[in-house]
Short mmCIF file of N, CA, C and O in Angstrom, two decimals:
data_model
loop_
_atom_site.label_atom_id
_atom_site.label_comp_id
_atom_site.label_asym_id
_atom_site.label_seq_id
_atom_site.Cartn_x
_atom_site.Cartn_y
_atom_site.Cartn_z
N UNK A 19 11.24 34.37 -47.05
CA UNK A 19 11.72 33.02 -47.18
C UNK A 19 10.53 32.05 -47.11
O UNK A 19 9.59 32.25 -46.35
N UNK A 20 10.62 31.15 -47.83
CA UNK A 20 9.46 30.01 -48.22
C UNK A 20 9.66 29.01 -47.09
O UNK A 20 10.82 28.81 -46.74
N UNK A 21 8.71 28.37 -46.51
CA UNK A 21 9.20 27.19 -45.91
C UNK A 21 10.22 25.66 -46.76
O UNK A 21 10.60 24.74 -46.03
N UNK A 22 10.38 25.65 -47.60
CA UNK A 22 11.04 25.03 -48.42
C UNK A 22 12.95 25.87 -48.43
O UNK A 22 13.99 25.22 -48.40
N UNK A 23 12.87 26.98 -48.47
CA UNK A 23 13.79 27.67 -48.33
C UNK A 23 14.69 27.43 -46.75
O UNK A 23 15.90 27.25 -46.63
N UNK A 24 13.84 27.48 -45.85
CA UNK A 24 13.77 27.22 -44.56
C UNK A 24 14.62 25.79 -43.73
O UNK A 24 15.36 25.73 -42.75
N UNK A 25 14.13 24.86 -44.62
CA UNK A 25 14.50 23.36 -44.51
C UNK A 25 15.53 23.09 -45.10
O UNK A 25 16.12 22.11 -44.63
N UNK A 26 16.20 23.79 -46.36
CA UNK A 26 17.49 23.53 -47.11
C UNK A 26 18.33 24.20 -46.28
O UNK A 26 19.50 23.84 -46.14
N UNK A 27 17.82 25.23 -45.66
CA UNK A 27 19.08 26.49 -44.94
C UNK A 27 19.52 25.21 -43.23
O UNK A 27 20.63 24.90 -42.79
N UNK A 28 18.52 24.93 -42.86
CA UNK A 28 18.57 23.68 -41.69
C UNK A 28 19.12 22.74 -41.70
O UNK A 28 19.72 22.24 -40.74
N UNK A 29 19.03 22.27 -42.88
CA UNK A 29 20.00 20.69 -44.01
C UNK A 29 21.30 21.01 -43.45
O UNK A 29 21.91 20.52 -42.50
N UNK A 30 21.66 22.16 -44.46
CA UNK A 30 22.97 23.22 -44.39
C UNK A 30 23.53 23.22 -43.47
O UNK A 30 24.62 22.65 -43.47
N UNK A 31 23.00 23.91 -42.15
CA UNK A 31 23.47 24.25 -40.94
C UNK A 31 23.99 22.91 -40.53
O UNK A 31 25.20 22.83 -40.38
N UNK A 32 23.21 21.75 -40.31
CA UNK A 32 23.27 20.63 -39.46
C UNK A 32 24.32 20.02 -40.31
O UNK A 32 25.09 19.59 -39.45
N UNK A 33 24.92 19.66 -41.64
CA UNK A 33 25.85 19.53 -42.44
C UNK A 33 27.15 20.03 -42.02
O UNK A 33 28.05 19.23 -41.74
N UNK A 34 27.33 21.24 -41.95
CA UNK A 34 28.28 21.78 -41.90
C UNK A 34 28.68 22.14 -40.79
O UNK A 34 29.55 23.02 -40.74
N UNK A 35 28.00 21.39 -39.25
CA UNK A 35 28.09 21.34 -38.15
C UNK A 35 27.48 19.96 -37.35
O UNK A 35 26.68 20.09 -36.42
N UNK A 36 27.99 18.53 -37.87
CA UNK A 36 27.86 17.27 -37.97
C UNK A 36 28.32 17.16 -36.33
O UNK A 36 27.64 16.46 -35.57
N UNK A 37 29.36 17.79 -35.90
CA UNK A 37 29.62 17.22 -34.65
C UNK A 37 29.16 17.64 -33.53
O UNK A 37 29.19 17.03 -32.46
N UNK A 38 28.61 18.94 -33.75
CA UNK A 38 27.57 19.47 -32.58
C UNK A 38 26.46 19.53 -32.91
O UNK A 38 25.83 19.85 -31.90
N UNK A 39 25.58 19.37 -34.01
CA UNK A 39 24.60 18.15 -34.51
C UNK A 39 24.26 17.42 -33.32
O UNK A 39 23.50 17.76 -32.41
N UNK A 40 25.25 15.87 -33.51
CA UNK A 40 24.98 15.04 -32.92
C UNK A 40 25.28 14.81 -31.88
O UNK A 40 24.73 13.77 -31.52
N UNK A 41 26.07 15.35 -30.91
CA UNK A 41 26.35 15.68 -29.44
C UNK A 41 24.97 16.31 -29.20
O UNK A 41 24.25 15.75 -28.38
N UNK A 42 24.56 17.31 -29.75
CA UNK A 42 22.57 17.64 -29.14
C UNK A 42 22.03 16.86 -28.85
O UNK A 42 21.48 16.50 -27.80
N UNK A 43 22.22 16.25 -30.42
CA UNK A 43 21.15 15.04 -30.18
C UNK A 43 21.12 13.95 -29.36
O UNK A 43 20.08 13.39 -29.01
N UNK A 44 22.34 13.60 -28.99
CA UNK A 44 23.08 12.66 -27.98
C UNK A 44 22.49 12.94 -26.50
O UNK A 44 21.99 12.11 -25.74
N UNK A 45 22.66 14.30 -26.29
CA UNK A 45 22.66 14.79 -25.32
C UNK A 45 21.09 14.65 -24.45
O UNK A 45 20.80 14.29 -23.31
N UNK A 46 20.18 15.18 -25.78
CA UNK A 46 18.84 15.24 -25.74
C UNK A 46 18.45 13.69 -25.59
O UNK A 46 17.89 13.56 -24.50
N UNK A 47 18.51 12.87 -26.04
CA UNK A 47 18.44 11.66 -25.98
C UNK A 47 18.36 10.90 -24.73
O UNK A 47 17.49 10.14 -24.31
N UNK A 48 19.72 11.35 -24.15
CA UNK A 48 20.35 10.89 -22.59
C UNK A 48 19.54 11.60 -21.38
O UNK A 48 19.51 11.31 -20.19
N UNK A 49 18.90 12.58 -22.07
CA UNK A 49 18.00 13.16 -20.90
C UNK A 49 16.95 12.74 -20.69
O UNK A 49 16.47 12.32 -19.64
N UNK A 50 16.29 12.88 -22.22
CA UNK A 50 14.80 11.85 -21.90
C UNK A 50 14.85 10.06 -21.08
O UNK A 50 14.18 9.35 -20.32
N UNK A 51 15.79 10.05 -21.65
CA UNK A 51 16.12 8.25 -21.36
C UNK A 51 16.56 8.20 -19.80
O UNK A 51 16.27 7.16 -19.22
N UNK A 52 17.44 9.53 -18.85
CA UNK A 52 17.30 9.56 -17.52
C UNK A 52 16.38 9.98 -17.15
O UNK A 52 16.13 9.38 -16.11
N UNK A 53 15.31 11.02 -17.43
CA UNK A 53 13.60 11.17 -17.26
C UNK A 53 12.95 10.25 -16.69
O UNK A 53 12.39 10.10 -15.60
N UNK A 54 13.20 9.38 -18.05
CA UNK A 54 12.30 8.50 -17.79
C UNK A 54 12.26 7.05 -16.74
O UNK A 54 11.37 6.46 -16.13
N UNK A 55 13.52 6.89 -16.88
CA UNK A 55 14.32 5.97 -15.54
C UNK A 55 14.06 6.31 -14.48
O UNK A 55 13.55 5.45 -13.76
N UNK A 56 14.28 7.68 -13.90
CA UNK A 56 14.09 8.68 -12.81
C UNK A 56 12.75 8.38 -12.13
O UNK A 56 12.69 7.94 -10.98
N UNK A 57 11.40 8.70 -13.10
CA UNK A 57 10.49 8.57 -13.24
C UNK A 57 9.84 6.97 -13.07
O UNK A 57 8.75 6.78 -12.55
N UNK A 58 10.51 6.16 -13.46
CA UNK A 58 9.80 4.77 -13.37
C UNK A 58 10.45 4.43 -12.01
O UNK A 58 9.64 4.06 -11.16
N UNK A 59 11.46 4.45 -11.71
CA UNK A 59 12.19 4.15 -10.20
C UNK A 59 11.09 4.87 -9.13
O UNK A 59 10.62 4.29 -8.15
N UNK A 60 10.79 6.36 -9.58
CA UNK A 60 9.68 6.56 -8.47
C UNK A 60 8.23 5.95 -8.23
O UNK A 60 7.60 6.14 -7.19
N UNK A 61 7.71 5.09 -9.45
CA UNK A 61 6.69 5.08 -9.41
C UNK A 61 6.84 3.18 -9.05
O UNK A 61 5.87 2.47 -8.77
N UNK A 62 8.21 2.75 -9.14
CA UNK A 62 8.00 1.38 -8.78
C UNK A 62 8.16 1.86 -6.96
O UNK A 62 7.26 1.57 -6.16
N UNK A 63 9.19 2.47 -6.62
CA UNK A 63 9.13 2.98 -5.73
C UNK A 63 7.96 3.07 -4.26
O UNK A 63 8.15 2.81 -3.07
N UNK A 64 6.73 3.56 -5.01
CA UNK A 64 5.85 4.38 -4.53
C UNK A 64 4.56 3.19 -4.25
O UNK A 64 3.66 3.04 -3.43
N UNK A 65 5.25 2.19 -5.89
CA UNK A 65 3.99 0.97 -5.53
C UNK A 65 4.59 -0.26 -4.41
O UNK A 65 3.86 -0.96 -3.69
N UNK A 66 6.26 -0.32 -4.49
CA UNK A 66 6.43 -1.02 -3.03
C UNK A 66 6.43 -0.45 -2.04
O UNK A 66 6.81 -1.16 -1.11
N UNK A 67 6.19 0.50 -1.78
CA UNK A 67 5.77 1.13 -0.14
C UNK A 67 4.65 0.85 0.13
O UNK A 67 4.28 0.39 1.21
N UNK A 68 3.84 1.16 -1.00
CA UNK A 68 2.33 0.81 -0.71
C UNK A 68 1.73 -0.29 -0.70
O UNK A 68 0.56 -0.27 -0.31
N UNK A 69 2.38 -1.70 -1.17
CA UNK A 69 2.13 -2.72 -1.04
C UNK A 69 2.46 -3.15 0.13
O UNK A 69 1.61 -3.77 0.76
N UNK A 70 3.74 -2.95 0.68
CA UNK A 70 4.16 -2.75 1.78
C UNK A 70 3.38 -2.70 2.87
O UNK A 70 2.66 -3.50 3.47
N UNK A 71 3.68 -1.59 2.99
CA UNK A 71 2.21 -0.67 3.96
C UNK A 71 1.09 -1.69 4.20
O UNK A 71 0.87 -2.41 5.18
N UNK A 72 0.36 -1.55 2.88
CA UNK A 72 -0.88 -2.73 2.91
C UNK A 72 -0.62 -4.51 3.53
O UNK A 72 -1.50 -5.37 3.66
N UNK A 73 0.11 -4.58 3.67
CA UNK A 73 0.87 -6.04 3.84
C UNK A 73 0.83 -5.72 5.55
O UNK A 73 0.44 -6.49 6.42
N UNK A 74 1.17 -4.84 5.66
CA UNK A 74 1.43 -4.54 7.25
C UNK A 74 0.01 -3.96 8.18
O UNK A 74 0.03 -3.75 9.39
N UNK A 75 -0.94 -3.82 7.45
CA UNK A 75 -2.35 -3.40 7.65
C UNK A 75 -2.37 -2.06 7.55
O UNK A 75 -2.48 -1.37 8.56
N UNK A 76 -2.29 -1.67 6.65
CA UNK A 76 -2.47 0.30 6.59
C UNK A 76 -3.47 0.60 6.01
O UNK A 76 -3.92 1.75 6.04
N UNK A 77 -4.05 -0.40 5.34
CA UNK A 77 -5.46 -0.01 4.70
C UNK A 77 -6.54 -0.71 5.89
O UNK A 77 -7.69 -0.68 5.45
N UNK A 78 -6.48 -1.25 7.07
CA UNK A 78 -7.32 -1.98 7.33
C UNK A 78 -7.29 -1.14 9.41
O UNK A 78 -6.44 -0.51 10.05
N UNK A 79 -8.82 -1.71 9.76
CA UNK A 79 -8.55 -1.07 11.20
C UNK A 79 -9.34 -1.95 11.89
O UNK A 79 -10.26 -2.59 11.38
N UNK A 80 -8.87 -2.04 13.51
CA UNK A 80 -9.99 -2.88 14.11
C UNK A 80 -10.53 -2.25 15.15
O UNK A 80 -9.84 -1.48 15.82
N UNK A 81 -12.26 -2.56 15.51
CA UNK A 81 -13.10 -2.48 16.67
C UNK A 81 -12.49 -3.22 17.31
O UNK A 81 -11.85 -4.17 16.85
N UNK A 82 -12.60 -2.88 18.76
CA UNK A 82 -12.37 -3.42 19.67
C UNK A 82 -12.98 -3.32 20.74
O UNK A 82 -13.92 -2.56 20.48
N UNK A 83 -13.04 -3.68 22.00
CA UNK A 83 -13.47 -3.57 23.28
C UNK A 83 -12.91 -2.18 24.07
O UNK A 83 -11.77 -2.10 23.62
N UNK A 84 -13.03 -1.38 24.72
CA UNK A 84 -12.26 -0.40 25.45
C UNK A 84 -11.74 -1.12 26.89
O UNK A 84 -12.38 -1.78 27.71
N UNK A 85 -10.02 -0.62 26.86
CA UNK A 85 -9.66 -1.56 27.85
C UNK A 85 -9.73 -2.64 28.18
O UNK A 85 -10.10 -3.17 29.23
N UNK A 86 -9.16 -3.21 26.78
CA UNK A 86 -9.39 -4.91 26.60
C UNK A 86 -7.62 -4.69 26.60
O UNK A 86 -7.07 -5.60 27.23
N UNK A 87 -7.13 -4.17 26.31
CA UNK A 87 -5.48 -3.96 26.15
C UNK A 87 -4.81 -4.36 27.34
O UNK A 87 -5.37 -5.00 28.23
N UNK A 88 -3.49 -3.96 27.38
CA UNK A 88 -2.26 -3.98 28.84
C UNK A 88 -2.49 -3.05 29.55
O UNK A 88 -2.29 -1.90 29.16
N UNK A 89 -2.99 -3.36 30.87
CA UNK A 89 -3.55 -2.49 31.78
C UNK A 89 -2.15 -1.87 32.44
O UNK A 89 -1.11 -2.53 32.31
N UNK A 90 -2.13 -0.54 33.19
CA UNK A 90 -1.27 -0.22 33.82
C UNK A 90 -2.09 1.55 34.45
O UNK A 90 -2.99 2.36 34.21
N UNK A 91 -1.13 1.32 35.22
CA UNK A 91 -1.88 2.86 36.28
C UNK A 91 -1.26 3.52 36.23
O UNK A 91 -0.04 3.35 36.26
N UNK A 92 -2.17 5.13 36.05
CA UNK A 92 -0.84 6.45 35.68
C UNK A 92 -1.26 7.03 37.10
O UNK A 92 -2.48 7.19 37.19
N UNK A 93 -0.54 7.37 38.22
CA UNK A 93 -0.88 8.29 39.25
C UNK A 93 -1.89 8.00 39.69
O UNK A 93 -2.76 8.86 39.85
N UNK A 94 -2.11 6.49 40.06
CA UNK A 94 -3.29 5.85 40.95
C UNK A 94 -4.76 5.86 39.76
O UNK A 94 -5.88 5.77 40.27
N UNK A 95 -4.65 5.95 38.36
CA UNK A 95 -6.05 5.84 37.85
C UNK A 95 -6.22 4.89 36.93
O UNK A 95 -5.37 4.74 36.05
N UNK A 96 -7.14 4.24 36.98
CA UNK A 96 -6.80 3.09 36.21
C UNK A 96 -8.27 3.60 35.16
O UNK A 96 -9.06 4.53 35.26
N UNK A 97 -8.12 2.51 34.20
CA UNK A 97 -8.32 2.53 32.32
C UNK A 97 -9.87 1.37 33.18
O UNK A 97 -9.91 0.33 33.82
N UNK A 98 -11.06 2.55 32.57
CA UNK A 98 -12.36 1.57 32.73
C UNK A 98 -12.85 0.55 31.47
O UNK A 98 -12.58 0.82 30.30
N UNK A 99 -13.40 -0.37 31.77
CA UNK A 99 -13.44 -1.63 30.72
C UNK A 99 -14.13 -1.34 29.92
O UNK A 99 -14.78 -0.54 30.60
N UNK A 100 -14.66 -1.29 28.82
CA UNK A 100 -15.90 -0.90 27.64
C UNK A 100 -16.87 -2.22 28.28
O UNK A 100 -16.61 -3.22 28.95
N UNK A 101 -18.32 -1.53 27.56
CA UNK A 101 -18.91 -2.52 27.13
C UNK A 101 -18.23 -3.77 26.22
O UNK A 101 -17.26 -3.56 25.49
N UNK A 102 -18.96 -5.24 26.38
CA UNK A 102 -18.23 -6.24 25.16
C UNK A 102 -19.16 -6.21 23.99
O UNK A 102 -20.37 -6.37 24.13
N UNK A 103 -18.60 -6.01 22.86
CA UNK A 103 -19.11 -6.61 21.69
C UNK A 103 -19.12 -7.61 21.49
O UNK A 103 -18.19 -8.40 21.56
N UNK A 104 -20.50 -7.84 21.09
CA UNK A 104 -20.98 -9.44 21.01
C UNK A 104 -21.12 -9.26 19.36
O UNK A 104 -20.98 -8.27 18.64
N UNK A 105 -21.42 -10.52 19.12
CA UNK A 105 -21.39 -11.22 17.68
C UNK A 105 -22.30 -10.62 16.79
O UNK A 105 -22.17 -10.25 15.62
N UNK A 106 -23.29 -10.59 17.62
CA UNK A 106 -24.67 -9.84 16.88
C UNK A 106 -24.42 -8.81 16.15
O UNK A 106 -24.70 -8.60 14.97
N UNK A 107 -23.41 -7.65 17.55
CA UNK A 107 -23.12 -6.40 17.28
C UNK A 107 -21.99 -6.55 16.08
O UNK A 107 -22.19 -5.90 15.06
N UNK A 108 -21.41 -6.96 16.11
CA UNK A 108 -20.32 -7.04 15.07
C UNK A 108 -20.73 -7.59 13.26
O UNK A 108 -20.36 -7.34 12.11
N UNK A 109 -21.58 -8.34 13.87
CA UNK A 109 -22.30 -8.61 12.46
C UNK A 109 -23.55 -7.62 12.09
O UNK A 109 -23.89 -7.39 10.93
N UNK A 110 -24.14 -7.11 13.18
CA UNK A 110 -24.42 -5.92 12.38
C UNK A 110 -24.25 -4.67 11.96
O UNK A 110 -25.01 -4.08 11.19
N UNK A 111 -23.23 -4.24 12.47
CA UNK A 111 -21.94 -3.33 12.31
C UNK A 111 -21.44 -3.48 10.80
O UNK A 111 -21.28 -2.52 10.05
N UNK A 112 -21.24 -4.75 10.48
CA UNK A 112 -20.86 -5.36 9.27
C UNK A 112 -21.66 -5.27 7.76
O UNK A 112 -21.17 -5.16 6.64
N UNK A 113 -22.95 -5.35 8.12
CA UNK A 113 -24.46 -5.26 7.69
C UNK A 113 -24.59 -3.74 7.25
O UNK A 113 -24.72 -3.41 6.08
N UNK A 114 -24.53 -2.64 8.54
CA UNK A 114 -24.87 -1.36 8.31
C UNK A 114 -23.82 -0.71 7.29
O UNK A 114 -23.98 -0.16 6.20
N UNK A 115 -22.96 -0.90 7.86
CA UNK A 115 -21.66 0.24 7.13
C UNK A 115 -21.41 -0.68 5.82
O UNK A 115 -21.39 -1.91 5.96
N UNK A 116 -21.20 0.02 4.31
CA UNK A 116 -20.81 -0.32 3.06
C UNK A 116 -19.62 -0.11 3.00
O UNK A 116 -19.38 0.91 2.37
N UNK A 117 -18.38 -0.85 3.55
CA UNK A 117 -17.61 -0.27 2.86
C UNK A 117 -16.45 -0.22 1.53
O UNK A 117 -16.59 -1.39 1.16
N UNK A 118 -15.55 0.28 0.70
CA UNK A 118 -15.13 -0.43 -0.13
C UNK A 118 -14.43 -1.57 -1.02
O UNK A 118 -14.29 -1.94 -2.19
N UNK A 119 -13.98 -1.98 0.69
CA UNK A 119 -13.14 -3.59 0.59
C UNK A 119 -14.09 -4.41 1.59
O UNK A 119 -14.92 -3.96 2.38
N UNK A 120 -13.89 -5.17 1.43
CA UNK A 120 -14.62 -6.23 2.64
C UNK A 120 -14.45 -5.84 3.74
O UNK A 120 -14.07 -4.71 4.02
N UNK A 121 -14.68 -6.68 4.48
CA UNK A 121 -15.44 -6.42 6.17
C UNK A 121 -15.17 -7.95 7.12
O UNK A 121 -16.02 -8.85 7.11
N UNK A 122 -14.10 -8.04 7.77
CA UNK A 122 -14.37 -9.37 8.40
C UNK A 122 -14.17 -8.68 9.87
O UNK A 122 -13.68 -7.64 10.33
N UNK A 123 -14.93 -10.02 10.40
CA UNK A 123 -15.36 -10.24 11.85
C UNK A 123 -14.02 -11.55 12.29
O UNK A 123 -13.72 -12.54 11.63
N UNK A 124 -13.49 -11.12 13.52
CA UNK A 124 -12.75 -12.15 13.95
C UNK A 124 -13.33 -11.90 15.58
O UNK A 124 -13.96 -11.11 16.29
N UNK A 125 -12.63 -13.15 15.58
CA UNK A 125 -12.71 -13.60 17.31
C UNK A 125 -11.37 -13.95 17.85
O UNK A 125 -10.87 -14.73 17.04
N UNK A 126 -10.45 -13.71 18.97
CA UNK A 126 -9.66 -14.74 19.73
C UNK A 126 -9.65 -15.32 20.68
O UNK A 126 -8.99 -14.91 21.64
N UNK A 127 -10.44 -16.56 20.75
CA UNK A 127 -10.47 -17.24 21.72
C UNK A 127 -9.90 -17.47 22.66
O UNK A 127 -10.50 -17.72 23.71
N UNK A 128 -8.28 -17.45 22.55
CA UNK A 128 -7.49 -18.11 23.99
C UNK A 128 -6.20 -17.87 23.07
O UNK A 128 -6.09 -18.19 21.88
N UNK A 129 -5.41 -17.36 23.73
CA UNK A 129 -3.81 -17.81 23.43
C UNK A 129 -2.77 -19.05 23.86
O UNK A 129 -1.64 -19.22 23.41
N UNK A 130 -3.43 -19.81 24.81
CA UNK A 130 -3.09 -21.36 25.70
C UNK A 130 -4.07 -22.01 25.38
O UNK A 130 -4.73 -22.07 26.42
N UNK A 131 -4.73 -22.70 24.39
CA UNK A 131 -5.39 -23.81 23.95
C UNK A 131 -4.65 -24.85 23.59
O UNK A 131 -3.44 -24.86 23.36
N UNK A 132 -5.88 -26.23 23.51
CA UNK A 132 -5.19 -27.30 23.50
C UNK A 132 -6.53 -27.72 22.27
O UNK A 132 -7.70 -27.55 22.60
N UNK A 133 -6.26 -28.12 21.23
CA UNK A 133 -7.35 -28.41 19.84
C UNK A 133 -7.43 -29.74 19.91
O UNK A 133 -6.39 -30.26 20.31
N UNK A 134 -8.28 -30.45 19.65
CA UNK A 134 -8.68 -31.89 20.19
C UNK A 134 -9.11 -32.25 19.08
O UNK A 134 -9.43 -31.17 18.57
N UNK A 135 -9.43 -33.38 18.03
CA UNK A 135 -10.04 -34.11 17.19
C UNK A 135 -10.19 -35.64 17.16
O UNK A 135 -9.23 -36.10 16.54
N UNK A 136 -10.87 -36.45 17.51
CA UNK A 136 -11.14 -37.33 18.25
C UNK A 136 -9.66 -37.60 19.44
O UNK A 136 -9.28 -37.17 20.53
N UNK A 137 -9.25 -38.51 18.50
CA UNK A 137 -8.04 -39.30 19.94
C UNK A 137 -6.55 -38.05 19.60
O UNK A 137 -5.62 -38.08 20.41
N UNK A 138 -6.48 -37.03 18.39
CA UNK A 138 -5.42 -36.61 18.35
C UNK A 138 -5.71 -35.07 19.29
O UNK A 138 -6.81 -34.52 19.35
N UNK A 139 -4.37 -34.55 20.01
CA UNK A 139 -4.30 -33.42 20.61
C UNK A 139 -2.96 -32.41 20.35
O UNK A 139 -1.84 -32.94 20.37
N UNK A 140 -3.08 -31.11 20.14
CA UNK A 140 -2.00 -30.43 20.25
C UNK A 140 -1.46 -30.09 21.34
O UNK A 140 -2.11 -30.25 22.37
N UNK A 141 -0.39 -29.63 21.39
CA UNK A 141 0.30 -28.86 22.93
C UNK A 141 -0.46 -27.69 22.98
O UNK A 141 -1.00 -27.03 22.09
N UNK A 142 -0.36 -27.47 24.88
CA UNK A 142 -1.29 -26.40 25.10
C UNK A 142 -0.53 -24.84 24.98
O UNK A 142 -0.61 -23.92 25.80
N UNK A 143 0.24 -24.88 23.62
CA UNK A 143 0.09 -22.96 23.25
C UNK A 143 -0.31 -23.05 22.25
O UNK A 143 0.52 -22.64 21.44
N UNK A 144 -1.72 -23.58 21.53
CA UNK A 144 -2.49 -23.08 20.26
C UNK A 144 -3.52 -21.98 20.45
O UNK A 144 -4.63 -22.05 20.98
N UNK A 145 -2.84 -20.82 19.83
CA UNK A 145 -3.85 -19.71 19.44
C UNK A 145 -5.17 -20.30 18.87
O UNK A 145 -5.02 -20.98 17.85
N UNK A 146 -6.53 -20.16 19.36
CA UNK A 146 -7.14 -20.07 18.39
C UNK A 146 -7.75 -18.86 18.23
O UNK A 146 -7.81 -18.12 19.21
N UNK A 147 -8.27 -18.48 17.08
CA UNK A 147 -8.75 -17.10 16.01
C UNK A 147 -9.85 -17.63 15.51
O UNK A 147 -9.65 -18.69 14.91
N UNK A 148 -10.88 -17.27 15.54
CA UNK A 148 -12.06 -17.58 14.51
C UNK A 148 -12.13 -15.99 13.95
O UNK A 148 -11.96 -14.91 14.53
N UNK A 149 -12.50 -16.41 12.33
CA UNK A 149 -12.84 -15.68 11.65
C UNK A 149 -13.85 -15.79 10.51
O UNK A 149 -13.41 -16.63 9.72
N UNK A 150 -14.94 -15.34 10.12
CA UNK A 150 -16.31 -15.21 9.24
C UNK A 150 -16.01 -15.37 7.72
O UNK A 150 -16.92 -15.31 6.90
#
Protein backbone atom coordinates (compact mmCIF):
# COMPACT_ATOMS: atom_id res chain seq x y z
CA UNK A 1 0.00 0.00 0.00
CA UNK A 2 1.23 3.54 -1.10
CA UNK A 3 0.99 6.26 1.33
CA UNK A 4 -1.64 7.90 -0.84
CA UNK A 5 -3.54 4.60 -0.61
CA UNK A 6 -3.20 4.95 3.16
CA UNK A 7 -4.93 8.45 3.51
CA UNK A 8 -8.05 7.54 1.23
CA UNK A 9 -8.52 4.20 3.39
CA UNK A 10 -8.40 6.96 6.73
CA UNK A 11 -10.84 9.50 4.75
CA UNK A 12 -13.05 6.27 4.54
CA UNK A 13 -12.84 5.06 7.95
CA UNK A 14 -13.45 8.55 9.62
CA UNK A 15 -16.56 8.98 6.99
CA UNK A 16 -18.22 6.14 7.66
CA UNK A 17 -17.71 6.52 11.39
CA UNK A 18 -18.56 10.49 11.77
CA UNK A 19 -19.87 9.97 15.27
CA UNK A 20 -17.06 8.31 16.97
CA UNK A 21 -14.80 10.44 14.81
CA UNK A 22 -15.81 13.29 16.61
CA UNK A 23 -16.54 12.21 20.18
CA UNK A 24 -12.36 11.34 19.95
CA UNK A 25 -11.82 14.27 18.92
CA UNK A 26 -14.04 15.96 21.45
CA UNK A 27 -12.76 13.96 23.92
CA UNK A 28 -9.04 14.58 23.07
CA UNK A 29 -9.64 18.14 23.00
CA UNK A 30 -11.27 18.26 26.60
CA UNK A 31 -8.22 16.68 27.90
CA UNK A 32 -5.63 18.85 26.64
CA UNK A 33 -7.79 21.92 27.53
CA UNK A 34 -8.11 20.25 31.39
CA UNK A 35 -4.11 19.70 31.16
CA UNK A 36 -3.65 22.64 30.65
CA UNK A 37 -5.99 24.46 33.25
CA UNK A 38 -4.72 21.84 35.77
CA UNK A 39 -1.36 22.95 34.97
CA UNK A 40 -1.73 26.79 34.99
CA UNK A 41 -3.81 26.65 38.42
CA UNK A 42 -0.56 24.97 39.74
CA UNK A 43 1.79 27.24 38.57
CA UNK A 44 -0.38 30.42 39.55
CA UNK A 45 -0.67 28.49 42.60
CA UNK A 46 2.99 28.01 43.36
CA UNK A 47 3.73 31.82 42.37
CA UNK A 48 1.15 33.01 45.22
CA UNK A 49 2.71 31.04 47.90
CA UNK A 50 5.85 32.31 46.98
CA UNK A 51 5.05 35.76 46.84
CA UNK A 52 3.43 35.16 49.85
CA UNK A 53 6.11 33.63 51.69
CA UNK A 54 8.40 36.49 50.44
CA UNK A 55 5.95 39.17 51.74
CA UNK A 56 6.22 37.48 55.09
CA UNK A 57 10.18 37.41 55.03
CA UNK A 58 11.16 33.91 53.75
CA UNK A 59 13.72 35.08 51.57
CA UNK A 60 15.27 37.41 54.09
CA UNK A 61 17.15 36.77 57.75
CA UNK A 62 18.39 38.82 60.59
CA UNK A 63 21.77 39.22 62.77
CA UNK A 64 21.18 39.85 65.88
CA UNK A 65 22.61 40.20 69.36
CA UNK A 66 22.56 36.76 71.46
CA UNK A 67 20.05 37.11 74.19
CA UNK A 68 18.75 40.29 73.17
CA UNK A 69 15.21 38.31 73.09
CA UNK A 70 12.45 37.38 76.10
CA UNK A 71 14.43 36.22 78.79
CA UNK A 72 13.10 33.37 80.93
CA UNK A 73 14.80 30.51 83.13
CA UNK A 74 14.70 26.78 82.44
CA UNK A 75 15.66 24.94 85.87
CA UNK A 76 17.51 27.90 87.45
CA UNK A 77 19.78 28.74 84.08
CA UNK A 78 19.56 31.63 82.53
CA UNK A 79 20.40 32.68 78.53
CA UNK A 80 24.05 34.71 78.57
CA UNK A 81 23.99 38.12 76.63
CA UNK A 82 26.17 38.17 73.27
CA UNK A 83 28.56 40.58 72.54
CA UNK A 84 26.68 44.02 70.87
CA UNK A 85 27.00 44.70 67.35
CA UNK A 86 27.95 47.96 66.64
CA UNK A 87 27.47 49.87 63.39
CA UNK A 88 30.89 49.45 62.17
CA UNK A 89 30.37 45.71 62.54
CA UNK A 90 27.27 45.62 60.68
CA UNK A 91 28.42 47.74 57.97
CA UNK A 92 31.16 45.74 57.51
CA UNK A 93 29.48 42.57 57.55
CA UNK A 94 27.54 44.31 54.76
CA UNK A 95 30.82 45.24 52.81
CA UNK A 96 32.33 41.58 53.16
CA UNK A 97 29.55 39.20 52.24
CA UNK A 98 28.11 39.61 48.32
CA UNK A 99 25.04 38.70 48.46
CA UNK A 100 22.27 38.25 45.77
CA UNK A 101 19.61 40.73 46.87
CA UNK A 102 20.56 43.61 48.91
CA UNK A 103 21.71 43.92 52.33
CA UNK A 104 20.16 46.41 54.83
CA UNK A 105 21.28 47.43 58.19
CA UNK A 106 18.52 48.50 60.67
CA UNK A 107 18.50 49.79 64.10
CA UNK A 108 15.56 49.99 66.88
CA UNK A 109 15.90 52.57 68.92
CA UNK A 110 13.09 52.53 71.54
CA UNK A 111 9.58 51.25 71.36
CA UNK A 112 8.21 54.40 73.90
CA UNK A 113 9.54 57.43 72.05
CA UNK A 114 8.36 60.75 71.83
CA UNK A 115 9.70 62.51 68.03
CA UNK A 116 10.08 66.20 68.44
CA UNK A 117 10.42 68.79 65.44
CA UNK A 118 10.73 72.16 66.56
CA UNK A 119 7.44 73.16 68.68
CA UNK A 120 5.48 69.90 67.23
CA UNK A 121 5.52 66.46 69.41
CA UNK A 122 4.09 62.98 69.12
CA UNK A 123 2.63 60.77 71.94
CA UNK A 124 5.07 58.77 73.78
CA UNK A 125 4.45 55.14 71.90
CA UNK A 126 6.53 56.04 68.66
CA UNK A 127 8.64 53.19 67.51
CA UNK A 128 11.56 54.46 66.14
CA UNK A 129 13.61 52.11 63.43
CA UNK A 130 16.47 53.52 61.61
CA UNK A 131 17.39 51.97 58.58
CA UNK A 132 20.54 52.53 55.79
Amino acid sequence: MTLLENIRQALRNIRSNLLRSSLTLMIIAFGLMALVGILTAIDSLLYSMSSNFAGMGANSFTVQQSGSGVKGRRHGATEKMGDPISFDDAMEFKERFKFPSSVAISLTGTRSGTAKFQDEKTNPTVSVTGID
